[in-house]
Structure formats: C-alpha cells, structure tokens
Coordinates of C-alpha atoms in Angstrom, one line a residue:
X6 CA 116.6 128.5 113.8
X7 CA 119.2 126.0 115.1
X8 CA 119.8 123.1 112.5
X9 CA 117.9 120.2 113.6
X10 CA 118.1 116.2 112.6
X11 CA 116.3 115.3 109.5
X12 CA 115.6 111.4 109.8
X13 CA 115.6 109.4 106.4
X14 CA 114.9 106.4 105.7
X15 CA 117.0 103.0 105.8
X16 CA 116.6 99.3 105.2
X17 CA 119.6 97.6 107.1
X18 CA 120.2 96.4 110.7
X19 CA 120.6 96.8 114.6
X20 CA 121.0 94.2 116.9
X21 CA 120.2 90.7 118.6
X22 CA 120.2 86.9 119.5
X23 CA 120.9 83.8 118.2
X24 CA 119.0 80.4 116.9
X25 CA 121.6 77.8 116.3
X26 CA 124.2 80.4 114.8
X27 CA 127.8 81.8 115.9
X28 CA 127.4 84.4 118.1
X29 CA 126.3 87.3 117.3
X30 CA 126.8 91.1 117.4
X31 CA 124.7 93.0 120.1
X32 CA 123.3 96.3 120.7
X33 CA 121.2 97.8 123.9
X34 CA 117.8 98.3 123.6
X35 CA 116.4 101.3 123.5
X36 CA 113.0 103.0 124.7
X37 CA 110.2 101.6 122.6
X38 CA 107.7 104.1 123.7
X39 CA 104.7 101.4 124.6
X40 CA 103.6 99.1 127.4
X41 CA 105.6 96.3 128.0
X42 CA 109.1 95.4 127.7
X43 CA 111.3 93.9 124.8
X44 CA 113.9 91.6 125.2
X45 CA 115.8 89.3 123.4
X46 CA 115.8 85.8 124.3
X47 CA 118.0 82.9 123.4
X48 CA 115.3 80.2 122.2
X49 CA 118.1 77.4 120.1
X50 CA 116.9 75.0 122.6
X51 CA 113.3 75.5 121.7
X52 CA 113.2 75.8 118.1
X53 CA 115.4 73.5 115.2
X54 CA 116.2 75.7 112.3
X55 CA 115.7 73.9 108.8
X56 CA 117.1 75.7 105.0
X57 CA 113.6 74.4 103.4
X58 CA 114.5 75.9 99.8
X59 CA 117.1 78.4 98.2
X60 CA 117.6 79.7 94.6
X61 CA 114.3 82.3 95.2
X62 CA 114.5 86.0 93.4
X63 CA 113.9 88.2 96.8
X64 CA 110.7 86.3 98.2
X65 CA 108.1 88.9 99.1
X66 CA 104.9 87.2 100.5
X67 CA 104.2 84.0 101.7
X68 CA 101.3 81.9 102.5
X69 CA 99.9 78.5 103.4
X70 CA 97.8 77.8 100.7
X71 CA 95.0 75.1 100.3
X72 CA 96.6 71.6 99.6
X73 CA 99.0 72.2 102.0
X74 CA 101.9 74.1 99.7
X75 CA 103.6 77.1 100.5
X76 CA 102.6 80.0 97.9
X77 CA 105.5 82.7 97.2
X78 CA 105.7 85.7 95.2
X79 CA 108.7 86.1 94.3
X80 CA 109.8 90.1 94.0
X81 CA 112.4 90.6 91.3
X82 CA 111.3 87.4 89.4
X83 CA 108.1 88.1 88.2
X84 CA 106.8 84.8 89.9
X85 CA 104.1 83.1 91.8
X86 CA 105.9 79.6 93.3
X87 CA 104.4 77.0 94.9
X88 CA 106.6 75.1 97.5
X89 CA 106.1 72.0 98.7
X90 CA 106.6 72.2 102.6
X91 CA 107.7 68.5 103.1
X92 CA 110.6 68.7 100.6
X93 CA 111.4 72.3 99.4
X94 CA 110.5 71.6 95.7
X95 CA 109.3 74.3 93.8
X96 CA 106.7 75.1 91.1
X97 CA 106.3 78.1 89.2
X98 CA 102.7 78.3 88.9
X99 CA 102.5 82.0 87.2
X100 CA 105.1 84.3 85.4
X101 CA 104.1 87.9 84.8
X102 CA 105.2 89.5 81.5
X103 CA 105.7 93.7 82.5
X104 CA 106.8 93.4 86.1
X105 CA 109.1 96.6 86.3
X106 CA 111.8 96.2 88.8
X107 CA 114.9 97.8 89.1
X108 CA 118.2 96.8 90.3
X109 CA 118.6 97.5 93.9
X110 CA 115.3 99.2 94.4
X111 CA 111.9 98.2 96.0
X112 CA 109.4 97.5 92.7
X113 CA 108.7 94.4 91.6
X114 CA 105.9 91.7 92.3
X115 CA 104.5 92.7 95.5
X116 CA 101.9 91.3 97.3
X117 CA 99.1 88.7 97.1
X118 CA 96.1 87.3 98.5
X119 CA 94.1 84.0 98.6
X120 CA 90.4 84.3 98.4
X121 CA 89.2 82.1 101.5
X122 CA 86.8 80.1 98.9
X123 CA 89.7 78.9 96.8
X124 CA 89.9 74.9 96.6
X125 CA 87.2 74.5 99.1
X126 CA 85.2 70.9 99.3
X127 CA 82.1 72.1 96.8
X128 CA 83.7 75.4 96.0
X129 CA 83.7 76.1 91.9
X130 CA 82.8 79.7 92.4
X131 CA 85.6 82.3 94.0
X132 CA 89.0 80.3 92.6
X133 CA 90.7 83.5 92.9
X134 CA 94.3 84.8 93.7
X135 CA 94.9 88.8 93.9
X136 CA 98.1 89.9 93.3
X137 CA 99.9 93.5 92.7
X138 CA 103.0 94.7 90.9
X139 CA 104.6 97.8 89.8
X140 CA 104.6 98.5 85.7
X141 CA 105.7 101.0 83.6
X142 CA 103.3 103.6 82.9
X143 CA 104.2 104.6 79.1
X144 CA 104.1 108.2 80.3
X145 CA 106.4 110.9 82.1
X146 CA 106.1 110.0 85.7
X147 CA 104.9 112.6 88.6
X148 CA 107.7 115.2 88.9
X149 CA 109.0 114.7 85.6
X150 CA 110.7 111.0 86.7
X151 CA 112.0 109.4 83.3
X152 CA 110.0 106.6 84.5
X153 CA 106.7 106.0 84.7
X154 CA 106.1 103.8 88.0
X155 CA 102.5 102.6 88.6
X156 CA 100.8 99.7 90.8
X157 CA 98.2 97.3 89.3
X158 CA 96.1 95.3 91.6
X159 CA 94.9 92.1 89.3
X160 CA 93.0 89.1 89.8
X161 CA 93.4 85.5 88.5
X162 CA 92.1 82.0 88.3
X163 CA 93.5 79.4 89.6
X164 CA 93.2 76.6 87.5
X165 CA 93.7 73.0 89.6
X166 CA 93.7 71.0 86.6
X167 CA 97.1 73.1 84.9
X168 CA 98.2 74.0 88.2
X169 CA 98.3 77.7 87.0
X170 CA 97.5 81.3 87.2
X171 CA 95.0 82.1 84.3
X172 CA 92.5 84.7 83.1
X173 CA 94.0 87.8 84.9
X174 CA 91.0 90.5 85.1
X175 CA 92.4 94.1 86.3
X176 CA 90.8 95.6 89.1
X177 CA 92.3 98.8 89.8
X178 CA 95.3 100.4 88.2
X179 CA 97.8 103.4 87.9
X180 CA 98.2 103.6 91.5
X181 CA 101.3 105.4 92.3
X182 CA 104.7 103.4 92.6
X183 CA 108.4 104.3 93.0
X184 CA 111.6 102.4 93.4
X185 CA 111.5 103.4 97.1
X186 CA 108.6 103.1 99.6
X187 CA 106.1 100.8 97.8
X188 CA 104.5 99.2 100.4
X189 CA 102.9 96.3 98.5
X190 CA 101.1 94.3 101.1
X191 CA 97.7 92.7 99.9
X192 CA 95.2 91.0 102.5
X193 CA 91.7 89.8 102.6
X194 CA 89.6 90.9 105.1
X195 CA 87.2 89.6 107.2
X196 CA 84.7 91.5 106.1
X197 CA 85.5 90.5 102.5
X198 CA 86.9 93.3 100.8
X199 CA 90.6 93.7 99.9
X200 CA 93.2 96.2 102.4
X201 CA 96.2 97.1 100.4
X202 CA 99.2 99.2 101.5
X203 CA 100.9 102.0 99.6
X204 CA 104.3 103.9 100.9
X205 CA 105.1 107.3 100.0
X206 CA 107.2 106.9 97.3
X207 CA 110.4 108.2 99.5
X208 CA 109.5 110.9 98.8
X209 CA 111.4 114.0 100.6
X210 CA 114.9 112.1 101.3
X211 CA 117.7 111.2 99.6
X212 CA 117.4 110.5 95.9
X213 CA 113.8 111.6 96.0
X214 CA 114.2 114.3 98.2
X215 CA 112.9 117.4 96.1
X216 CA 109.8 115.4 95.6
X217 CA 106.7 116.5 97.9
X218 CA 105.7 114.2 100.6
X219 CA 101.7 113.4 99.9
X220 CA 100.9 111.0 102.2
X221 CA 98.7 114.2 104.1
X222 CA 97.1 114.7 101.2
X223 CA 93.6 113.0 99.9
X224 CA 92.1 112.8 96.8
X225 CA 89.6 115.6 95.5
X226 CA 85.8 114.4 94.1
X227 CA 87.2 115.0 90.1
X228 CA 90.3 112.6 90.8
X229 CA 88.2 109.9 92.3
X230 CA 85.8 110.4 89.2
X231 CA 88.5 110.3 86.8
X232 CA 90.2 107.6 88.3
X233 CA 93.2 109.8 89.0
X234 CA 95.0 107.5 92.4
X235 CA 98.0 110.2 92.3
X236 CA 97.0 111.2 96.0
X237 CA 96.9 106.9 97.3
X238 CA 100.4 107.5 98.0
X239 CA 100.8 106.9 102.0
X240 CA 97.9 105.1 102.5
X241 CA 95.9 102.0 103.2
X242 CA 93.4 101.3 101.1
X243 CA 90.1 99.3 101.3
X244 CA 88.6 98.0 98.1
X245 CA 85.6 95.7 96.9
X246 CA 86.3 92.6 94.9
X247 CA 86.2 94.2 92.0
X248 CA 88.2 97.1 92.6
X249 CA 85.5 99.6 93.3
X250 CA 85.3 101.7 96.4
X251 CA 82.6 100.3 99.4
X252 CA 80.4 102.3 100.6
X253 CA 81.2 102.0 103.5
X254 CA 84.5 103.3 103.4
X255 CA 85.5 106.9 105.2
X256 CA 84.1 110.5 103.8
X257 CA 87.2 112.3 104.0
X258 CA 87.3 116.2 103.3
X259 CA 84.2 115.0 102.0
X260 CA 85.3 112.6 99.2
X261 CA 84.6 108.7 99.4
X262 CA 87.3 107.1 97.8
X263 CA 89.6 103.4 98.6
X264 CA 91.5 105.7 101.2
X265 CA 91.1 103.8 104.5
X266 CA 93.5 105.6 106.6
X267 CA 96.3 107.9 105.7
X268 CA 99.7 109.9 106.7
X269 CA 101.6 106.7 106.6
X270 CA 105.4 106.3 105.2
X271 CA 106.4 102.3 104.7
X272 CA 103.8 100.2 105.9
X273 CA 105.3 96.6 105.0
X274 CA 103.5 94.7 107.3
X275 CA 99.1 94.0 107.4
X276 CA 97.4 91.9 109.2
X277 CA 94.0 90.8 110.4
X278 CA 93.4 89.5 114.1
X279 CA 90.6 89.2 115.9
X280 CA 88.6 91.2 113.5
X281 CA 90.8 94.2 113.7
X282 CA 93.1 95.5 111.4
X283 CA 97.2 96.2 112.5
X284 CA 99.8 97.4 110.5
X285 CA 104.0 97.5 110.9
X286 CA 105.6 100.8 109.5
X287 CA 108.8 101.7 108.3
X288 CA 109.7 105.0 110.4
X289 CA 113.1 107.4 109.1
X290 CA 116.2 107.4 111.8
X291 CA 114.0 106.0 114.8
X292 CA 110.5 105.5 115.3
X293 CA 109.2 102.4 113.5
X294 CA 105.8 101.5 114.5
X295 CA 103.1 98.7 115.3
X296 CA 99.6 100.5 114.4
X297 CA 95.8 99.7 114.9
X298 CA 94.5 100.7 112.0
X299 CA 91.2 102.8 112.4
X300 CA 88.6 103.8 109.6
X301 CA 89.5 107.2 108.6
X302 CA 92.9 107.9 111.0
X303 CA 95.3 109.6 110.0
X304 CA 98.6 108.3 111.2
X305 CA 100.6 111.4 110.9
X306 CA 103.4 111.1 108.7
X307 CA 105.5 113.6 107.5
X308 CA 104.5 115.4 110.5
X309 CA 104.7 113.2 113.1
X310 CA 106.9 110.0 113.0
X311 CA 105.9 107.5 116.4
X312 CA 104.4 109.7 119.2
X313 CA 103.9 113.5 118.7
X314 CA 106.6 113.9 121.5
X315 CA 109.4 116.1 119.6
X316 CA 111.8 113.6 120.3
X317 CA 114.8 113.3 117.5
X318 CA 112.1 114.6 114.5
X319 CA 111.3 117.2 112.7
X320 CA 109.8 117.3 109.2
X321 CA 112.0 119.0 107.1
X322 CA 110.3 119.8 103.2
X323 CA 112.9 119.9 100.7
X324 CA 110.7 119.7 97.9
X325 CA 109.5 123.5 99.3
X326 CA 111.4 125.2 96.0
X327 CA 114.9 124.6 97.7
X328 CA 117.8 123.7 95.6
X329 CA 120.2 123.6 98.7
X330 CA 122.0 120.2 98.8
X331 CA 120.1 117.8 100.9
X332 CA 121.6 117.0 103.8
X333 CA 120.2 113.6 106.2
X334 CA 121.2 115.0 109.2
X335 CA 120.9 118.5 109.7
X336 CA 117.9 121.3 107.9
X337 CA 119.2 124.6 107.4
X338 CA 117.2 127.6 107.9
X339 CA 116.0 127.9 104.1
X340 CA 114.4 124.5 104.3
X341 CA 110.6 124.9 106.0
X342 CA 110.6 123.1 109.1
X343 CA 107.5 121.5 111.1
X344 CA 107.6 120.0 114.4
X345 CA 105.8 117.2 115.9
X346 CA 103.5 119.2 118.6
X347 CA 102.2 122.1 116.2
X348 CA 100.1 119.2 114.0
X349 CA 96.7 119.2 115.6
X350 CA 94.7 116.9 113.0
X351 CA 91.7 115.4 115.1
X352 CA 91.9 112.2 113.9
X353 CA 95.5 111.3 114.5
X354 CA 95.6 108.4 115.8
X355 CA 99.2 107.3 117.8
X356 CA 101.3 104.1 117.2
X357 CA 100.6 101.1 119.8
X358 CA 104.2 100.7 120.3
X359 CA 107.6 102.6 118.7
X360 CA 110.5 100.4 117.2
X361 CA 112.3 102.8 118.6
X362 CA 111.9 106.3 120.4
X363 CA 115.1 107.9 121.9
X364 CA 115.7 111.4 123.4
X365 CA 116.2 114.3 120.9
X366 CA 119.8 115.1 121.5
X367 CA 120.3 111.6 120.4
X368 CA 123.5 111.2 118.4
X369 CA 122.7 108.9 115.1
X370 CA 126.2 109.1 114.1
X371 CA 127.7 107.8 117.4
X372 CA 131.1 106.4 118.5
X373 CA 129.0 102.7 118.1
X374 CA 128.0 103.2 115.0
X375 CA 129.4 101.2 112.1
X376 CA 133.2 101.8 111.1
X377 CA 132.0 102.2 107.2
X378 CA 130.2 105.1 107.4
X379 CA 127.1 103.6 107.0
X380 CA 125.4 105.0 109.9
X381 CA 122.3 103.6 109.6
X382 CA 123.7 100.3 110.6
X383 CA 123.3 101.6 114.1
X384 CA 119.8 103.5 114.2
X385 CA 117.5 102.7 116.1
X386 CA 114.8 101.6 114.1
X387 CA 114.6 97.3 112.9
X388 CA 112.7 97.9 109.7
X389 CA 109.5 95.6 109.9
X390 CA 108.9 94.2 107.0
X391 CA 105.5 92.0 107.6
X392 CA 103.2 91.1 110.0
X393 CA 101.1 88.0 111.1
X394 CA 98.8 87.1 113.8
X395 CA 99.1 83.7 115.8
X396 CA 96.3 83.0 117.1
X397 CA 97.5 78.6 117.7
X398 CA 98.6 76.9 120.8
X399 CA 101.2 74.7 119.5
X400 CA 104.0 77.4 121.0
X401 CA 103.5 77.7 124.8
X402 CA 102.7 82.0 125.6
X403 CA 102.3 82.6 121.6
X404 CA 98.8 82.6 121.7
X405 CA 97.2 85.9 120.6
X406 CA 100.4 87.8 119.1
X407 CA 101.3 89.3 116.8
X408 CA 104.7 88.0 114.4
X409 CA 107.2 91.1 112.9
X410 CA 109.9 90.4 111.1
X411 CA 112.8 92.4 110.5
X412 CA 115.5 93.5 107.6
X413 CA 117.9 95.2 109.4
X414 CA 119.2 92.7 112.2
X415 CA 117.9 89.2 110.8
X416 CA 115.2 88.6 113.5
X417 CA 111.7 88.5 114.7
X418 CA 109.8 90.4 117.0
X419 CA 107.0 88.2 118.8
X420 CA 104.5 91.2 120.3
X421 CA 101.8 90.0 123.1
X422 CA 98.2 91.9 122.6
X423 CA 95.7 92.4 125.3
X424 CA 92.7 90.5 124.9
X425 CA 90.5 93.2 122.9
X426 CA 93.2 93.9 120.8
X427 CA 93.6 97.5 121.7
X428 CA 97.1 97.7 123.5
X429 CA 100.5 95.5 123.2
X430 CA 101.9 93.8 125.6
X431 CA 105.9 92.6 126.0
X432 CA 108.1 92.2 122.8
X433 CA 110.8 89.0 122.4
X434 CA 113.0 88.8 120.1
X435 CA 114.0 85.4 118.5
X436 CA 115.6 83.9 115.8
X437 CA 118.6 86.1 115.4
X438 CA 120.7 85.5 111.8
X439 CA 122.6 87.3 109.3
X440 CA 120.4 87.8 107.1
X441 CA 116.9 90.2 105.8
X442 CA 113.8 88.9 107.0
X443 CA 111.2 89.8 104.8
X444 CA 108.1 87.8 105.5
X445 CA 106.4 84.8 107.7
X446 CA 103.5 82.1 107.1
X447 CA 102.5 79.6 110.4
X448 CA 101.9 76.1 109.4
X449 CA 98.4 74.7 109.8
X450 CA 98.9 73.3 112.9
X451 CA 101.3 75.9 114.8
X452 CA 104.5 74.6 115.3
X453 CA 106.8 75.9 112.5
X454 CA 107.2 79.7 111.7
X455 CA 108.0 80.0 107.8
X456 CA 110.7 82.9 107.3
X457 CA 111.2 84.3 103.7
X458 CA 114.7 86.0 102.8
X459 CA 115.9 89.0 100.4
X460 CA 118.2 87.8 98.1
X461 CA 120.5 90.7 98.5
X462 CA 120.9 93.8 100.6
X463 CA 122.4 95.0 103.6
X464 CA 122.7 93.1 106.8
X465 CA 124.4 93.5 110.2
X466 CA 127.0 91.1 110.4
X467 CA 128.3 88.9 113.4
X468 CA 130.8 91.6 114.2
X469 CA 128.2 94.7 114.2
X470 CA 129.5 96.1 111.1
X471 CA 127.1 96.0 107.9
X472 CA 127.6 93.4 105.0
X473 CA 126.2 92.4 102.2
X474 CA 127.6 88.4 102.6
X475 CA 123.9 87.4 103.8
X476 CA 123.4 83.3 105.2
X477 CA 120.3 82.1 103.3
X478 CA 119.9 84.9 100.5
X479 CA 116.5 84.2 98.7
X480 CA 115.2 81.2 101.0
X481 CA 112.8 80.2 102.6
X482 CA 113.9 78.9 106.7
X483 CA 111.7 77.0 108.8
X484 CA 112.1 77.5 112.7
X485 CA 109.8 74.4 114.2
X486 CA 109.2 74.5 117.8
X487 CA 110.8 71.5 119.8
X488 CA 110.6 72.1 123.2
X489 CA 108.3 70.9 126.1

C-alpha cells in the first residue's frame, strides 16, 4: 500500500484581510465543500477598532453578563474577570486554587456559563455561574501519562453583595483532559440543561501519537454506573443542572449516559440559535468544520475528517502496537490504515460546511508554504476556535449568522444560515490582524463584536511567514460598526 498523508493537527494561521491594520499577507481560497461562497472583504470603513483592555492570561470565554459587564475566564490564570465595557477596568471576581495548566499547552480554565436567572428583577433563586477546568487527578493518567489530567465541571454562587464567586458545588468530575485537544466549551441550553464539549485528547499525532483515538468509542452500562467518563473523550455532552444524565438523552449501543453526539476531534466552538445546536471543529491538515449537532450523530472522527469524500485523509492508527517513528505526513505499510468511504456508521451525520476541503494529491508542504519549516502555517484549515449566533439588526445582512473566530490567521468568519437553520449560506471574512482569535461576545444592542486574544502562540504575520510577535496578546478588541 502506497504511503499516504496522515493529517495532524495544528493551531497557527492562513490567510486574509484587513480592519484598520498594515496590509496584510494573503492566501487563495480554497474549496470549502458547502453552499455558498467565502470571501474576504475589506470592512475598515464600516467598523472602528478599539484595544478595550490588555494584561489578560490567554482569555478563553467571554460573555455579556447581567449589569452590563463583560465576564472572562481567563485560561492560564485561574480567573473569572469582570470587565467593565465602558472603560476596560477589570475585576477579578473568582481565583481557582488547582487549575492545572501547562506551559504551552491547552489545559487550564476553560469554559463557563451564566444561568439565564442570574441577577434577574425578583430572581433570588438560580444565582449560578458553571464553569470547567482541567486538575490533576492524583493518579497515573490513561496510558501511563506521568500526569493525571482530568476535567471538573463546577458550579458557583454569585454573590452581588462581595461581587464574588462563592460556594462552589461539583457536579461532575474526572472527565478526561490532556494538554492537547480539550475542547472546554460550556453553554446553557434552551431547554435548560448544560452542552459541554470534550476533544480527543490529541490523541494519535505527534506527542500523543501512540495513544488510541476514542472518540468512536462510548461508554459501557458498568462505566456509566461507576462513574468511569474515560470514553467522554470526543464528545459533546448534555447534562442536568446537577450533573446527572436526562432522560432524555440518546441510548447508544444501548447505554444512556451525558454522550450527546460523538466522533468529534476539537470542537472549540458551541452555540445555540434558533433552538438548535451548532458546533465549530478543529479538523487535522484540512477539513475544519461548522456542524449541526444532532441527538445521537456520530460526526465521524478518526474515520472521517469533513465529508467522507477520500480527499487528502486517511486515518492512520499509530497507537495499533507500532513503535515505528511517527511520521505527519506519510503512513507506512505497518501502520493500519482506514479510509474515509469504508466507515458505514448509520448515524453519521456530515459537516454543513468544510474550513477547508482540497483534492487528495494536495501538496501540504508546498513551494507557498512558510520559509521556517513550519508547514502548517500554510494548511488549509483556520482553526475555529468559538462560535456565536447573531441574531440583532444593528449590522445590515448579519441577521441570523452565525460568528467563527479563528487562531491561525487573526480573523473572523461571519457564516449566513437559511432560515430553518439546516444549511449555510455565504462566508465573509472580516477583521483581519496579527494575532489568535479565541473568542466573541455581541453587545446588548448589536453593534460591537467583542474579540478575546491568546496571549501567546503562533500567528501568520504581515509577510505570510509564522511569528510569535502577536498585536494585542491577552486583550480583549472591540470592532463597533460605524457605517450607514
């Protein structure tokens, strides 16, 4: 069998436009694989770009909270910060003793959730924040890892009086966790239970590549009963306030447990709209995806990564008892290979739209790809790292779209939907700068788009090359629509 790509994974950048910035580098764009079209668009005139506050440890999610402030979790720091959306001042409303993170990696404080109730008119009951965070275990971690990376999902009280965080209650615990491919997004449903995202642990590349991929596999009755999550690794889960599982959820392979939908590999972004449920994934060389998340679907991955088309993938397993050197872009005979066409699960359930699909003799280490040697600079993928429905009319042709923004080139994808949600329309790509976007909140009354920034990582740069020298590490921007 002829050696064949083997895409991994990578959080850095592509290409783009420009808000109020020196010009920038720029790349074609490739097939996305959906309806529509996506194109970048020079929107300076439209929007004014404002630095609202600086000095944050990676900013992971953020939300308009009641009162009008800005709440923040703040990755590396252990932090829940309030910001005041006027002036940029902040408040540390909550510092979490046990956060694990690590240096470079993806644990940390992760993501949070407001329970719609909190600081309503005549609302004492239901003053509740969720939040989750990776910890350290105490025990030998799943493969032998030194460490013992777990998620906790905890609630707490807000209290108005101290402006703080109190009485945290545990609802669910040792979930799996990693330094690589946490997931972490929290959201509260319409239907008030809890949707939480878990990655696959990278799992089967690079570092972690002798490690099986799970995110196929679900958990057995005796697991669920012992409390055993080991299998919630590349999944969305649904949970009841409390951390129990609904009954409601799916029966899978005839277990009921949190799993919602499964064979996912980095789903960063979660988001209600409309009443349904959408998800942005991280996908390996190509192939990141925009999702409609169904009840019980199985999104495919390792097997499948975008559209079961055999185009640039095949699943490679290295954790199959090789010991061969692992190798990102070509899978020698010894390693078991699976290809996209022969996985016939009835449930899968395909992407809306591909971030991005390209033919299978593409070349990922190109004559334009970056002059360091760090190919991924020049994949075609963006890396979405959130997602947020706009459903205002304060931007003219926003209405009923869906917000993505991305690591890798410093931008954000605006995504029309049809009206019953079920398809995308055409992408546009604003706000082009050097730097990794990590999440968005839209002020209350539609006109400003809230952008939170990583404090560090890799970026593509204003010449096309990769860097590290980011604009507005650990900030929050505000892009507020100006035009007519």
């Amino acid at each position: 069998m002829r050696p064949r790509p083997l895409l991994t994974a990578a959080l850095t950048t592509l290409s783009a436009l420009a808000v109020a910035t020196p010009a920038l580098a720029t790349a074609a764009l490739p097939n996305d694989g959906g309806s529509g079209t996506t194109q970048a668009a020079a929107v300076s005139e439209d929007f004014t770009k404002k630095v609202l506050t600086t000095g944050l440890a990676d900013p992971f999610e953020v939300l308009y909270g009641p009162g009008g402030k800005l709440w923040v979790t703040e990755r590396t720091g252990g932090r829940v910060t309030q910001v005041d959306p006027a002036t940029g001042e902040k408040t540390t409303i909550l510092t979490i003793d046990g956060v694990m993170t690590t240096a470079g990696e993806q644990d940390g404080l992760l993501g949070m959730a407001l329970h719609p109730d909190l600081l309503k008119d005549n609302k004492k009951k239901n003053q509740y924040v969720y939040l989750s965070y990776t910890y350290d275990g105490g025990g030998t971690g799943p493969a032998g890892e030194e460490l013992d990376r777990r998620q906790r999902l905890v609630r707490y009280t807000y209290d108005a009086t101290s402006n703080t965080l109190v009485e945290p209650t545990t609802l669910i615990e040792g979930m799996p966790a990693s330094d690589d491919h946490n997931s972490g997004r929290l959201v509260f449903g319409p239907d008030s239970k809890l949707y939480y995202t878990i990655g696959d642990r990278g799992n089967n590349q690079d570092l972690n590549a002798y490690k099986p991929n799970e995110a196929q596999r679900l958990p057995t009755q005796d697991e669920v009963d012992a409390k055993d999550w080991t299998a919630y690794q590349g999944k969305t889960l649904r949970l009841n306030l409390d951390g129990s599982v609904p009954k409601d959820n799916p029966k899978l392979d005839g277990v009921k447990s949190h799993v919602y939908t499964y064979g996912h590999r980095n789903p960063q972004g979660l988001t209600f709209a409309n009443g349904k449920l959408y998800s942005s994934e991280q996908g390996p060389k190509s192939d990141d995806e925009l999702n409609l998340l169904k009840a019980g679907g199985n999104y495919g991955w390792p097997y499948v990564s975008g559209y079961k088309d055999d185009q640039a993938y095949v699943f490679g397993d290295w954790s199959a008892g090789t010991t061969l050197p692992y190798d990102g872009f070509n899978i020698p005979d010894e390693v078991p290979q699976y290809f996209e066409h022969d996985f016939t699960a009835a449930n899968f359930v395909e992407p809306l739209r591909t971030y991005f699909t390209v033919a299978d003799n593409h070349d990922f280490k190109g004559d334009d790809c970056d002059t360091s040697g760090l190919y991924f600079i020049c994949y075609p993928t963006i890396a979405p790292s959130s997602l947020e429905h706009y459903d205002a009319t304060a931007i003219p042709g926003w209405e009923n779209s869906l917000l993505m923004p991305t690591l890798k080139s410093g931008e954000l994808f605006r995504v029309d939907l049809t009206d019953d949600g079920e398809k995308v329309g055409d992408s546009q790509r604003l706000f082009r700068s050097v730097n990794r976007y990590r999440d968005t909140a839209i002020s209350p009354d539609g006109a400003t788009i809230i952008v939170a920034t990583d404090s560090a990582g890799l970026a593509r740069g204003t010449d096309g090359d990769s860097t590290n020298e980011l604009e507005n590490p650990g900030s929050l921007l505000t892009f507020t629509y100006t035009g007519r």
